[in-house]
């Protein structure tokens, strides 16, 4: 929830603190920086020392980030809050998803992948919806949602503390800080997961970073509830589609992800030039569908082929390969929109993501081990 709770509130902070769309995407990308930095350490550490020693400190950082968001009075505070949120979420993505697999057991790995992946997108969608509603209905529009977040994080600490998790499973040899990787025989699965998940994540990153600006500047909609709801439907679609396709073969899931992303970008560009909020919502739903399918396919490839002693590191490798380029694309889009306008920048972005999605689909067709 913390990862996207700030999304509908950036309009307020931009008004109060006076920063550009380019700076907005930099603030957004600081989350990616923190997330990637955490992934470079958390996956290996989790496999070596256990899940709890990684997840519990991450939840503590998330509490600190929530307090900073609630009291933010400068761009620097927002940057630090986003950075800490990224570190916290990066640690949970690698160690927390592996913990779900540990609890599920070896016979239910695919179910574990589904539940872990769905939990991420549910939280990612609920956070901005709650923030949008509370910011227009209660005092303290940029405060209340983060107070609720702190309470939920405290509850999460108690839950994780009591989880029946096994001890460390990985080797204690080798560097602790390194680029996460997987055994050579499984690198094809990792690369395929990145190739298909990346376009879906990048498309939803647009909704998160510049969606509110698009609603306000191009479509003339300033409601933070609409902004939060648009983000919510994005991730609601990502959640629903994961449960609806759980019995399909992985290759079919990956190809459906690519098709959804291509459709999302076509509708997004149409929404900008037609100044249609309804088309933007449709684009958000399609982007969320592509994101959910790509994430599920990538995580399932990892959990079904990687042993327990490298599982958290493999999750970290998948997410670094996806979040880092997606963050760079978001920053480039923000500054491009400052230079040439949001409509032109959106068109360039959409064409780039379509090409990436088609390349991912081609990889999925060519890769022989994705049929199951």
mmCIF file of C-alpha atoms in Angstrom:
data_model
loop_
_atom_site.group_PDB
_atom_site.id
_atom_site.type_symbol
_atom_site.label_atom_id
_atom_site.label_comp_id
_atom_site.label_asym_id
_atom_site.label_seq_id
_atom_site.Cartn_x
_atom_site.Cartn_y
_atom_site.Cartn_z
ATOM 1 C CA UNK A 1 0.000 0.000 0.000
ATOM 2 C CA UNK A 2 2.798 2.423 0.856
ATOM 3 C CA UNK A 3 4.371 2.066 -2.589
ATOM 4 C CA UNK A 4 1.562 3.993 -4.327
ATOM 5 C CA UNK A 5 -0.334 5.730 -1.526
ATOM 6 C CA UNK A 6 1.289 9.052 -2.417
ATOM 7 C CA UNK A 7 0.175 8.953 -6.073
ATOM 8 C CA UNK A 8 -3.005 11.088 -5.866
ATOM 9 C CA UNK A 9 -1.351 13.473 -3.392
ATOM 10 C CA UNK A 10 1.405 14.716 -5.695
ATOM 11 C CA UNK A 11 -0.989 17.290 -7.141
ATOM 12 C CA UNK A 12 -1.259 18.830 -3.656
ATOM 13 C CA UNK A 13 2.471 18.708 -3.017
ATOM 14 C CA UNK A 14 3.192 20.242 -6.452
ATOM 15 C CA UNK A 15 0.857 23.100 -5.612
ATOM 16 C CA UNK A 16 2.370 23.625 -2.157
ATOM 17 C CA UNK A 17 6.049 23.069 -2.990
ATOM 18 C CA UNK A 18 6.099 24.177 -6.622
ATOM 19 C CA UNK A 19 7.992 21.486 -8.561
ATOM 20 C CA UNK A 20 7.778 20.482 -12.230
ATOM 21 C CA UNK A 21 6.591 17.286 -13.908
ATOM 22 C CA UNK A 22 10.238 16.371 -14.413
ATOM 23 C CA UNK A 23 10.936 16.703 -10.689
ATOM 24 C CA UNK A 24 7.782 14.696 -9.993
ATOM 25 C CA UNK A 25 9.156 11.768 -11.960
ATOM 26 C CA UNK A 26 12.507 12.143 -10.160
ATOM 27 C CA UNK A 27 10.676 11.847 -6.828
ATOM 28 C CA UNK A 28 8.842 8.845 -8.216
ATOM 29 C CA UNK A 29 12.111 7.322 -9.456
ATOM 30 C CA UNK A 30 13.754 7.685 -6.021
ATOM 31 C CA UNK A 31 11.445 4.860 -5.015
ATOM 32 C CA UNK A 32 12.974 2.774 -7.816
ATOM 33 C CA UNK A 33 16.500 3.667 -6.629
ATOM 34 C CA UNK A 34 15.733 2.536 -3.085
ATOM 35 C CA UNK A 35 13.969 -0.573 -4.328
ATOM 36 C CA UNK A 36 16.838 -1.639 -6.605
ATOM 37 C CA UNK A 37 19.410 -0.952 -3.870
ATOM 38 C CA UNK A 38 17.436 -3.140 -1.467
ATOM 39 C CA UNK A 39 17.047 -5.897 -4.034
ATOM 40 C CA UNK A 40 20.832 -5.993 -4.478
ATOM 41 C CA UNK A 41 21.174 -6.956 -0.810
ATOM 42 C CA UNK A 42 17.877 -8.289 0.527
ATOM 43 C CA UNK A 43 17.555 -11.358 -1.682
ATOM 44 C CA UNK A 44 21.003 -12.721 -0.849
ATOM 45 C CA UNK A 45 20.664 -11.761 2.823
ATOM 46 C CA UNK A 46 17.258 -13.433 3.097
ATOM 47 C CA UNK A 47 18.554 -16.707 1.680
ATOM 48 C CA UNK A 48 21.515 -16.617 4.090
ATOM 49 C CA UNK A 49 20.103 -15.354 7.385
ATOM 50 C CA UNK A 50 16.370 -16.019 6.986
ATOM 51 C CA UNK A 51 13.280 -14.090 5.932
ATOM 52 C CA UNK A 52 12.345 -12.398 9.207
ATOM 53 C CA UNK A 53 15.686 -10.578 9.774
ATOM 54 C CA UNK A 54 15.129 -8.899 6.398
ATOM 55 C CA UNK A 55 11.366 -8.281 6.425
ATOM 56 C CA UNK A 56 11.056 -6.906 9.964
ATOM 57 C CA UNK A 57 13.616 -4.071 9.520
ATOM 58 C CA UNK A 58 11.972 -3.305 6.164
ATOM 59 C CA UNK A 59 8.646 -2.771 7.899
ATOM 60 C CA UNK A 60 10.402 -0.443 10.353
ATOM 61 C CA UNK A 61 11.738 1.639 7.447
ATOM 62 C CA UNK A 62 8.251 1.729 5.966
ATOM 63 C CA UNK A 63 6.947 3.225 9.219
ATOM 64 C CA UNK A 64 9.643 5.917 9.083
ATOM 65 C CA UNK A 65 8.774 6.646 5.442
ATOM 66 C CA UNK A 66 5.087 6.992 6.342
ATOM 67 C CA UNK A 67 5.905 9.528 9.054
ATOM 68 C CA UNK A 68 8.036 11.526 6.605
ATOM 69 C CA UNK A 69 5.248 11.572 4.029
ATOM 70 C CA UNK A 70 2.781 12.736 6.671
ATOM 71 C CA UNK A 71 5.041 15.616 7.741
ATOM 72 C CA UNK A 72 6.630 16.511 4.366
ATOM 73 C CA UNK A 73 7.408 20.224 4.038
ATOM 74 C CA UNK A 74 9.971 20.134 1.218
ATOM 75 C CA UNK A 75 10.937 18.230 -1.913
ATOM 76 C CA UNK A 76 13.915 16.770 -0.043
ATOM 77 C CA UNK A 77 11.637 15.152 2.550
ATOM 78 C CA UNK A 78 9.521 13.638 -0.227
ATOM 79 C CA UNK A 79 12.681 12.309 -1.890
ATOM 80 C CA UNK A 80 13.871 10.679 1.340
ATOM 81 C CA UNK A 81 10.423 9.248 2.046
ATOM 82 C CA UNK A 82 10.201 7.738 -1.444
ATOM 83 C CA UNK A 83 13.734 6.365 -1.134
ATOM 84 C CA UNK A 84 12.986 4.658 2.193
ATOM 85 C CA UNK A 85 9.690 3.339 0.846
ATOM 86 C CA UNK A 86 11.599 1.819 -2.058
ATOM 87 C CA UNK A 87 14.077 0.133 0.271
ATOM 88 C CA UNK A 88 11.241 -1.272 2.359
ATOM 89 C CA UNK A 89 9.220 -2.552 -0.588
ATOM 90 C CA UNK A 90 12.304 -3.964 -2.321
ATOM 91 C CA UNK A 91 13.128 -5.986 0.770
ATOM 92 C CA UNK A 92 9.577 -7.272 1.058
ATOM 93 C CA UNK A 93 9.352 -8.139 -2.646
ATOM 94 C CA UNK A 94 12.405 -10.396 -2.444
ATOM 95 C CA UNK A 95 12.260 -11.815 1.085
ATOM 96 C CA UNK A 96 8.508 -11.553 1.631
ATOM 97 C CA UNK A 97 7.532 -13.340 -1.570
ATOM 98 C CA UNK A 98 10.034 -16.073 -0.749
ATOM 99 C CA UNK A 99 8.484 -16.336 2.728
ATOM 100 C CA UNK A 100 5.065 -16.975 1.166
ATOM 101 C CA UNK A 101 6.578 -19.815 -0.848
ATOM 102 C CA UNK A 102 8.267 -21.198 2.296
ATOM 103 C CA UNK A 103 4.963 -21.278 4.168
ATOM 104 C CA UNK A 104 3.070 -22.811 1.237
ATOM 105 C CA UNK A 105 5.509 -25.705 0.852
ATOM 106 C CA UNK A 106 7.030 -27.377 -2.187
ATOM 107 C CA UNK A 107 3.730 -28.888 -3.380
ATOM 108 C CA UNK A 108 1.976 -25.521 -3.708
ATOM 109 C CA UNK A 109 4.600 -23.353 -5.381
ATOM 110 C CA UNK A 110 2.311 -22.117 -8.156
ATOM 111 C CA UNK A 111 -0.382 -21.178 -5.644
ATOM 112 C CA UNK A 112 2.272 -19.361 -3.594
ATOM 113 C CA UNK A 113 3.360 -17.416 -6.676
ATOM 114 C CA UNK A 114 -0.254 -16.410 -7.330
ATOM 115 C CA UNK A 115 -0.934 -15.267 -3.766
ATOM 116 C CA UNK A 116 2.363 -13.399 -3.393
ATOM 117 C CA UNK A 117 1.937 -11.650 -6.731
ATOM 118 C CA UNK A 118 -1.719 -10.803 -6.059
ATOM 119 C CA UNK A 119 -0.902 -9.412 -2.605
ATOM 120 C CA UNK A 120 1.492 -6.913 -4.163
ATOM 121 C CA UNK A 121 -0.972 -5.581 -6.708
ATOM 122 C CA UNK A 122 -3.874 -5.473 -4.216
ATOM 123 C CA UNK A 123 -1.849 -3.261 -1.897
ATOM 124 C CA UNK A 124 -0.594 -1.167 -4.805
ATOM 125 C CA UNK A 125 -4.198 -0.462 -5.815
ATOM 126 C CA UNK A 126 -5.772 0.055 -2.399
ATOM 127 C CA UNK A 127 -3.141 2.581 -1.276
ATOM 128 C CA UNK A 128 -3.899 5.334 -3.809
ATOM 129 C CA UNK A 129 -7.664 4.756 -3.677
ATOM 130 C CA UNK A 130 -7.661 5.215 0.095
ATOM 131 C CA UNK A 131 -5.389 8.260 -0.189
ATOM 132 C CA UNK A 132 -7.607 9.873 -2.820
ATOM 133 C CA UNK A 133 -10.805 9.378 -0.819
ATOM 134 C CA UNK A 134 -9.329 10.507 2.505
ATOM 135 C CA UNK A 135 -7.599 13.552 0.989
ATOM 136 C CA UNK A 136 -10.963 14.981 -0.069
ATOM 137 C CA UNK A 137 -13.133 13.840 2.826
ATOM 138 C CA UNK A 138 -11.171 14.328 6.067
ATOM 139 C CA UNK A 139 -8.839 16.985 7.518
ATOM 140 C CA UNK A 140 -5.152 16.614 6.767
ATOM 141 C CA UNK A 141 -5.327 15.552 3.110
ATOM 142 C CA UNK A 142 -1.665 14.455 3.016
ATOM 143 C CA UNK A 143 -1.559 13.104 6.565
ATOM 144 C CA UNK A 144 -4.450 10.786 7.396
ATOM 145 C CA UNK A 145 -3.683 7.977 4.940
ATOM 146 C CA UNK A 146 -0.137 7.663 6.281
ATOM 147 C CA UNK A 147 -1.353 7.461 9.874
ATOM 148 C CA UNK A 148 -3.529 4.543 8.797
ATOM 149 C CA UNK A 149 -0.512 3.097 6.994
ATOM 150 C CA UNK A 150 1.538 3.225 10.206
ATOM 151 C CA UNK A 151 -1.173 1.306 12.064
ATOM 152 C CA UNK A 152 -1.283 -1.362 9.336
ATOM 153 C CA UNK A 153 2.504 -1.668 9.320
ATOM 154 C CA UNK A 154 2.549 -2.229 13.071
ATOM 155 C CA UNK A 155 0.016 -5.006 12.553
ATOM 156 C CA UNK A 156 2.230 -6.430 9.783
ATOM 157 C CA UNK A 157 5.194 -6.521 12.168
ATOM 158 C CA UNK A 158 3.180 -8.664 14.592
ATOM 159 C CA UNK A 159 2.069 -11.010 11.806
ATOM 160 C CA UNK A 160 5.566 -11.499 10.392
ATOM 161 C CA UNK A 161 6.983 -11.997 13.878
ATOM 162 C CA UNK A 162 4.694 -15.011 14.354
ATOM 163 C CA UNK A 163 5.094 -16.561 10.884
ATOM 164 C CA UNK A 164 6.284 -20.203 11.049
ATOM 165 C CA UNK A 165 9.278 -19.764 8.754
ATOM 166 C CA UNK A 166 12.238 -22.158 8.371
ATOM 167 C CA UNK A 167 15.806 -21.092 9.055
ATOM 168 C CA UNK A 168 18.345 -19.909 6.483
ATOM 169 C CA UNK A 169 18.541 -22.057 3.355
ATOM 170 C CA UNK A 170 21.278 -20.484 1.229
ATOM 171 C CA UNK A 171 25.062 -20.742 1.202
ATOM 172 C CA UNK A 172 26.983 -18.205 3.288
ATOM 173 C CA UNK A 173 29.841 -17.969 0.781
ATOM 174 C CA UNK A 174 30.294 -15.197 -1.771
ATOM 175 C CA UNK A 175 29.625 -11.460 -1.681
ATOM 176 C CA UNK A 176 26.631 -10.164 0.249
ATOM 177 C CA UNK A 177 26.160 -7.153 -2.008
ATOM 178 C CA UNK A 178 26.051 -8.189 -5.648
ATOM 179 C CA UNK A 179 23.849 -8.126 -8.684
ATOM 180 C CA UNK A 180 21.284 -10.869 -7.956
ATOM 181 C CA UNK A 181 21.299 -13.736 -10.409
ATOM 182 C CA UNK A 182 20.028 -17.274 -10.938
ATOM 183 C CA UNK A 183 21.837 -20.516 -11.857
ATOM 184 C CA UNK A 184 22.883 -20.601 -15.502
ATOM 185 C CA UNK A 185 20.291 -23.249 -16.572
ATOM 186 C CA UNK A 186 17.447 -20.952 -15.395
ATOM 187 C CA UNK A 187 18.686 -17.677 -16.909
ATOM 188 C CA UNK A 188 16.428 -18.088 -19.919
ATOM 189 C CA UNK A 189 13.384 -18.156 -17.647
ATOM 190 C CA UNK A 190 14.640 -15.072 -15.801
ATOM 191 C CA UNK A 191 15.230 -13.121 -19.005
ATOM 192 C CA UNK A 192 11.840 -14.141 -20.366
ATOM 193 C CA UNK A 193 10.121 -13.015 -17.171
ATOM 194 C CA UNK A 194 11.856 -9.633 -17.402
ATOM 195 C CA UNK A 195 11.089 -9.235 -21.118
ATOM 196 C CA UNK A 196 7.347 -9.676 -20.598
ATOM 197 C CA UNK A 197 6.894 -8.135 -17.128
ATOM 198 C CA UNK A 198 8.831 -4.939 -17.977
ATOM 199 C CA UNK A 199 6.385 -3.448 -20.536
ATOM 200 C CA UNK A 200 3.459 -4.106 -18.183
ATOM 201 C CA UNK A 201 5.181 -2.459 -15.228
ATOM 202 C CA UNK A 202 6.330 0.478 -17.342
ATOM 203 C CA UNK A 203 2.775 1.074 -18.541
ATOM 204 C CA UNK A 204 1.426 1.165 -14.986
ATOM 205 C CA UNK A 205 4.365 3.361 -13.934
ATOM 206 C CA UNK A 206 2.968 5.944 -16.351
ATOM 207 C CA UNK A 207 -0.387 5.823 -14.573
ATOM 208 C CA UNK A 208 1.362 6.212 -11.213
ATOM 209 C CA UNK A 209 3.836 8.973 -12.060
ATOM 210 C CA UNK A 210 2.095 11.156 -14.648
ATOM 211 C CA UNK A 211 -1.502 9.934 -14.601
ATOM 212 C CA UNK A 212 -2.645 12.634 -12.125
ATOM 213 C CA UNK A 213 -0.893 15.313 -14.203
ATOM 214 C CA UNK A 214 -2.559 13.990 -17.350
ATOM 215 C CA UNK A 215 -5.955 14.074 -15.672
ATOM 216 C CA UNK A 216 -5.420 17.633 -14.469
ATOM 217 C CA UNK A 217 -3.527 19.246 -17.367
ATOM 218 C CA UNK A 218 -4.923 17.495 -20.449
ATOM 219 C CA UNK A 219 -8.272 16.084 -19.414
ATOM 220 C CA UNK A 220 -9.255 18.838 -16.979
ATOM 221 C CA UNK A 221 -10.034 16.500 -14.071
ATOM 222 C CA UNK A 222 -8.608 17.641 -10.710
ATOM 223 C CA UNK A 223 -10.397 15.230 -8.383
ATOM 224 C CA UNK A 224 -7.959 13.254 -6.262
ATOM 225 C CA UNK A 225 -10.617 10.591 -5.812
ATOM 226 C CA UNK A 226 -10.690 10.118 -9.600
ATOM 227 C CA UNK A 227 -6.891 9.970 -9.631
ATOM 228 C CA UNK A 228 -6.796 7.391 -6.837
ATOM 229 C CA UNK A 229 -9.643 5.423 -8.382
ATOM 230 C CA UNK A 230 -7.845 5.314 -11.740
ATOM 231 C CA UNK A 231 -4.804 3.810 -10.053
ATOM 232 C CA UNK A 232 -7.038 1.444 -8.094
ATOM 233 C CA UNK A 233 -8.777 0.062 -11.173
ATOM 234 C CA UNK A 234 -5.349 -0.450 -12.731
ATOM 235 C CA UNK A 235 -4.312 -2.776 -9.942
ATOM 236 C CA UNK A 236 -7.770 -4.228 -9.442
ATOM 237 C CA UNK A 237 -7.541 -5.430 -13.035
ATOM 238 C CA UNK A 238 -4.048 -6.760 -12.327
ATOM 239 C CA UNK A 239 -5.391 -8.719 -9.358
ATOM 240 C CA UNK A 240 -8.531 -10.081 -10.988
ATOM 241 C CA UNK A 241 -6.779 -11.288 -14.104
ATOM 242 C CA UNK A 242 -4.202 -13.222 -12.102
ATOM 243 C CA UNK A 243 -6.875 -15.324 -10.431
ATOM 244 C CA UNK A 244 -8.778 -15.799 -13.689
ATOM 245 C CA UNK A 245 -5.813 -17.250 -15.607
ATOM 246 C CA UNK A 246 -4.156 -19.319 -12.899
ATOM 247 C CA UNK A 247 -4.904 -22.586 -14.719
ATOM 248 C CA UNK A 248 -3.532 -21.463 -18.065
ATOM 249 C CA UNK A 249 -0.108 -22.379 -19.362
ATOM 250 C CA UNK A 250 2.640 -19.897 -18.622
ATOM 251 C CA UNK A 251 3.257 -19.132 -22.307
ATOM 252 C CA UNK A 252 -0.404 -18.194 -22.771
ATOM 253 C CA UNK A 253 -0.220 -15.885 -19.738
ATOM 254 C CA UNK A 254 2.871 -14.152 -21.083
ATOM 255 C CA UNK A 255 1.399 -13.655 -24.550
ATOM 256 C CA UNK A 256 -1.830 -12.288 -23.089
ATOM 257 C CA UNK A 257 0.258 -9.801 -21.105
ATOM 258 C CA UNK A 258 1.934 -8.507 -24.254
ATOM 259 C CA UNK A 259 -1.391 -8.167 -26.080
ATOM 260 C CA UNK A 260 -2.916 -6.244 -23.158
ATOM 261 C CA UNK A 261 0.022 -3.825 -23.014
ATOM 262 C CA UNK A 262 -0.136 -3.094 -26.753
ATOM 263 C CA UNK A 263 -3.868 -2.410 -26.465
ATOM 264 C CA UNK A 264 -3.300 -0.216 -23.389
ATOM 265 C CA UNK A 265 -0.793 1.992 -25.192
ATOM 266 C CA UNK A 266 -3.076 2.405 -28.218
ATOM 267 C CA UNK A 267 -5.988 3.461 -26.008
ATOM 268 C CA UNK A 268 -3.733 5.718 -23.895
ATOM 269 C CA UNK A 269 -2.605 7.722 -26.923
ATOM 270 C CA UNK A 270 -6.206 7.927 -28.117
ATOM 271 C CA UNK A 271 -7.264 9.182 -24.660
ATOM 272 C CA UNK A 272 -4.729 12.013 -24.798
ATOM 273 C CA UNK A 273 -5.688 13.245 -28.260
ATOM 274 C CA UNK A 274 -9.421 12.845 -27.625
ATOM 275 C CA UNK A 275 -9.142 14.416 -24.139
ATOM 276 C CA UNK A 276 -11.205 11.515 -22.823
ATOM 277 C CA UNK A 277 -11.085 10.540 -19.153
ATOM 278 C CA UNK A 278 -13.106 7.412 -19.961
ATOM 279 C CA UNK A 279 -10.499 6.218 -22.466
ATOM 280 C CA UNK A 280 -7.794 6.882 -19.892
ATOM 281 C CA UNK A 281 -9.596 4.595 -17.445
ATOM 282 C CA UNK A 282 -9.835 1.899 -20.145
ATOM 283 C CA UNK A 283 -6.112 2.308 -20.827
ATOM 284 C CA UNK A 284 -5.413 1.997 -17.097
ATOM 285 C CA UNK A 285 -7.423 -1.236 -16.893
ATOM 286 C CA UNK A 286 -5.607 -2.701 -19.896
ATOM 287 C CA UNK A 287 -2.242 -1.622 -18.480
ATOM 288 C CA UNK A 288 -3.103 -3.227 -15.153
ATOM 289 C CA UNK A 289 -4.118 -6.411 -16.947
ATOM 290 C CA UNK A 290 -0.793 -6.520 -18.773
ATOM 291 C CA UNK A 291 1.075 -5.779 -15.551
ATOM 292 C CA UNK A 292 -0.730 -8.494 -13.601
ATOM 293 C CA UNK A 293 -0.257 -11.131 -16.288
ATOM 294 C CA UNK A 294 3.403 -10.239 -16.783
ATOM 295 C CA UNK A 295 4.111 -10.295 -13.067
ATOM 296 C CA UNK A 296 2.306 -13.586 -12.539
ATOM 297 C CA UNK A 297 4.086 -15.182 -15.493
ATOM 298 C CA UNK A 298 7.493 -13.948 -14.364
ATOM 299 C CA UNK A 299 7.047 -14.947 -10.725
ATOM 300 C CA UNK A 300 5.665 -18.360 -11.702
ATOM 301 C CA UNK A 301 8.650 -18.997 -13.961
ATOM 302 C CA UNK A 302 10.950 -18.197 -11.034
ATOM 303 C CA UNK A 303 9.154 -20.157 -8.307
ATOM 304 C CA UNK A 304 8.697 -23.237 -10.487
ATOM 305 C CA UNK A 305 12.321 -23.477 -11.576
ATOM 306 C CA UNK A 306 14.502 -22.088 -8.759
ATOM 307 C CA UNK A 307 15.451 -23.982 -5.599
ATOM 308 C CA UNK A 308 14.654 -22.604 -2.138
ATOM 309 C CA UNK A 309 18.265 -21.611 -1.427
ATOM 310 C CA UNK A 310 18.256 -19.103 -4.341
ATOM 311 C CA UNK A 311 14.569 -18.160 -4.403
ATOM 312 C CA UNK A 312 14.729 -14.735 -2.743
ATOM 313 C CA UNK A 313 17.763 -13.809 -4.832
ATOM 314 C CA UNK A 314 15.896 -14.898 -7.977
ATOM 315 C CA UNK A 315 12.909 -12.716 -7.015
ATOM 316 C CA UNK A 316 15.343 -9.830 -6.528
ATOM 317 C CA UNK A 317 16.932 -10.436 -9.941
ATOM 318 C CA UNK A 318 13.542 -10.440 -11.656
ATOM 319 C CA UNK A 319 12.472 -7.199 -10.038
ATOM 320 C CA UNK A 320 15.752 -5.359 -10.627
ATOM 321 C CA UNK A 321 15.544 -6.298 -14.279
ATOM 322 C CA UNK A 322 12.051 -4.816 -14.422
ATOM 323 C CA UNK A 323 11.955 -1.867 -12.004
ATOM 324 C CA UNK A 324 15.268 -0.254 -12.970
ATOM 325 C CA UNK A 325 14.497 0.315 -16.677
ATOM 326 C CA UNK A 326 10.875 1.180 -15.830
ATOM 327 C CA UNK A 327 12.101 3.884 -13.450
ATOM 328 C CA UNK A 328 14.465 5.301 -16.069
ATOM 329 C CA UNK A 329 11.624 5.375 -18.595
ATOM 330 C CA UNK A 330 9.420 7.276 -16.140
ATOM 331 C CA UNK A 331 12.082 9.942 -15.543
ATOM 332 C CA UNK A 332 12.739 10.292 -19.274
ATOM 333 C CA UNK A 333 9.005 10.635 -19.893
ATOM 334 C CA UNK A 334 8.671 13.340 -17.249
ATOM 335 C CA UNK A 335 11.408 15.527 -18.670
ATOM 336 C CA UNK A 336 10.289 14.846 -22.232
ATOM 337 C CA UNK A 337 6.817 16.045 -21.309
ATOM 338 C CA UNK A 338 8.328 19.273 -19.911
ATOM 339 C CA UNK A 339 10.179 19.775 -23.221
ATOM 340 C CA UNK A 340 7.597 18.824 -25.868
ATOM 341 C CA UNK A 341 4.309 18.529 -23.994
ATOM 342 C CA UNK A 342 2.555 15.654 -22.307
ATOM 343 C CA UNK A 343 0.635 14.573 -25.417
ATOM 344 C CA UNK A 344 3.731 14.157 -27.617
ATOM 345 C CA UNK A 345 5.695 12.534 -24.799
ATOM 346 C CA UNK A 346 2.878 10.076 -24.221
ATOM 347 C CA UNK A 347 2.890 9.110 -27.896
ATOM 348 C CA UNK A 348 6.646 8.472 -27.860
ATOM 349 C CA UNK A 349 6.323 6.495 -24.643
ATOM 350 C CA UNK A 350 3.441 4.416 -26.010
ATOM 351 C CA UNK A 351 5.366 3.507 -29.166
ATOM 352 C CA UNK A 352 8.403 2.491 -27.100
ATOM 353 C CA UNK A 353 6.354 0.232 -24.834
ATOM 354 C CA UNK A 354 4.566 -1.373 -27.802
ATOM 355 C CA UNK A 355 7.910 -2.320 -29.342
ATOM 356 C CA UNK A 356 9.110 -3.749 -26.011
ATOM 357 C CA UNK A 357 5.898 -5.760 -25.575
ATOM 358 C CA UNK A 358 6.140 -7.235 -29.072
ATOM 359 C CA UNK A 359 9.758 -8.232 -28.464
ATOM 360 C CA UNK A 360 8.701 -9.913 -25.210
ATOM 361 C CA UNK A 361 5.935 -11.803 -27.011
ATOM 362 C CA UNK A 362 8.400 -12.985 -29.633
ATOM 363 C CA UNK A 363 10.732 -14.227 -26.890
ATOM 364 C CA UNK A 364 7.848 -16.103 -25.227
ATOM 365 C CA UNK A 365 6.955 -17.851 -28.484
ATOM 366 C CA UNK A 366 10.572 -18.789 -29.169
ATOM 367 C CA UNK A 367 11.366 -19.988 -25.625
ATOM 368 C CA UNK A 368 10.662 -23.703 -25.470
ATOM 369 C CA UNK A 369 10.296 -24.138 -21.720
ATOM 370 C CA UNK A 370 7.254 -21.938 -21.105
ATOM 371 C CA UNK A 371 4.466 -24.289 -22.141
ATOM 372 C CA UNK A 372 3.521 -25.574 -18.670
#
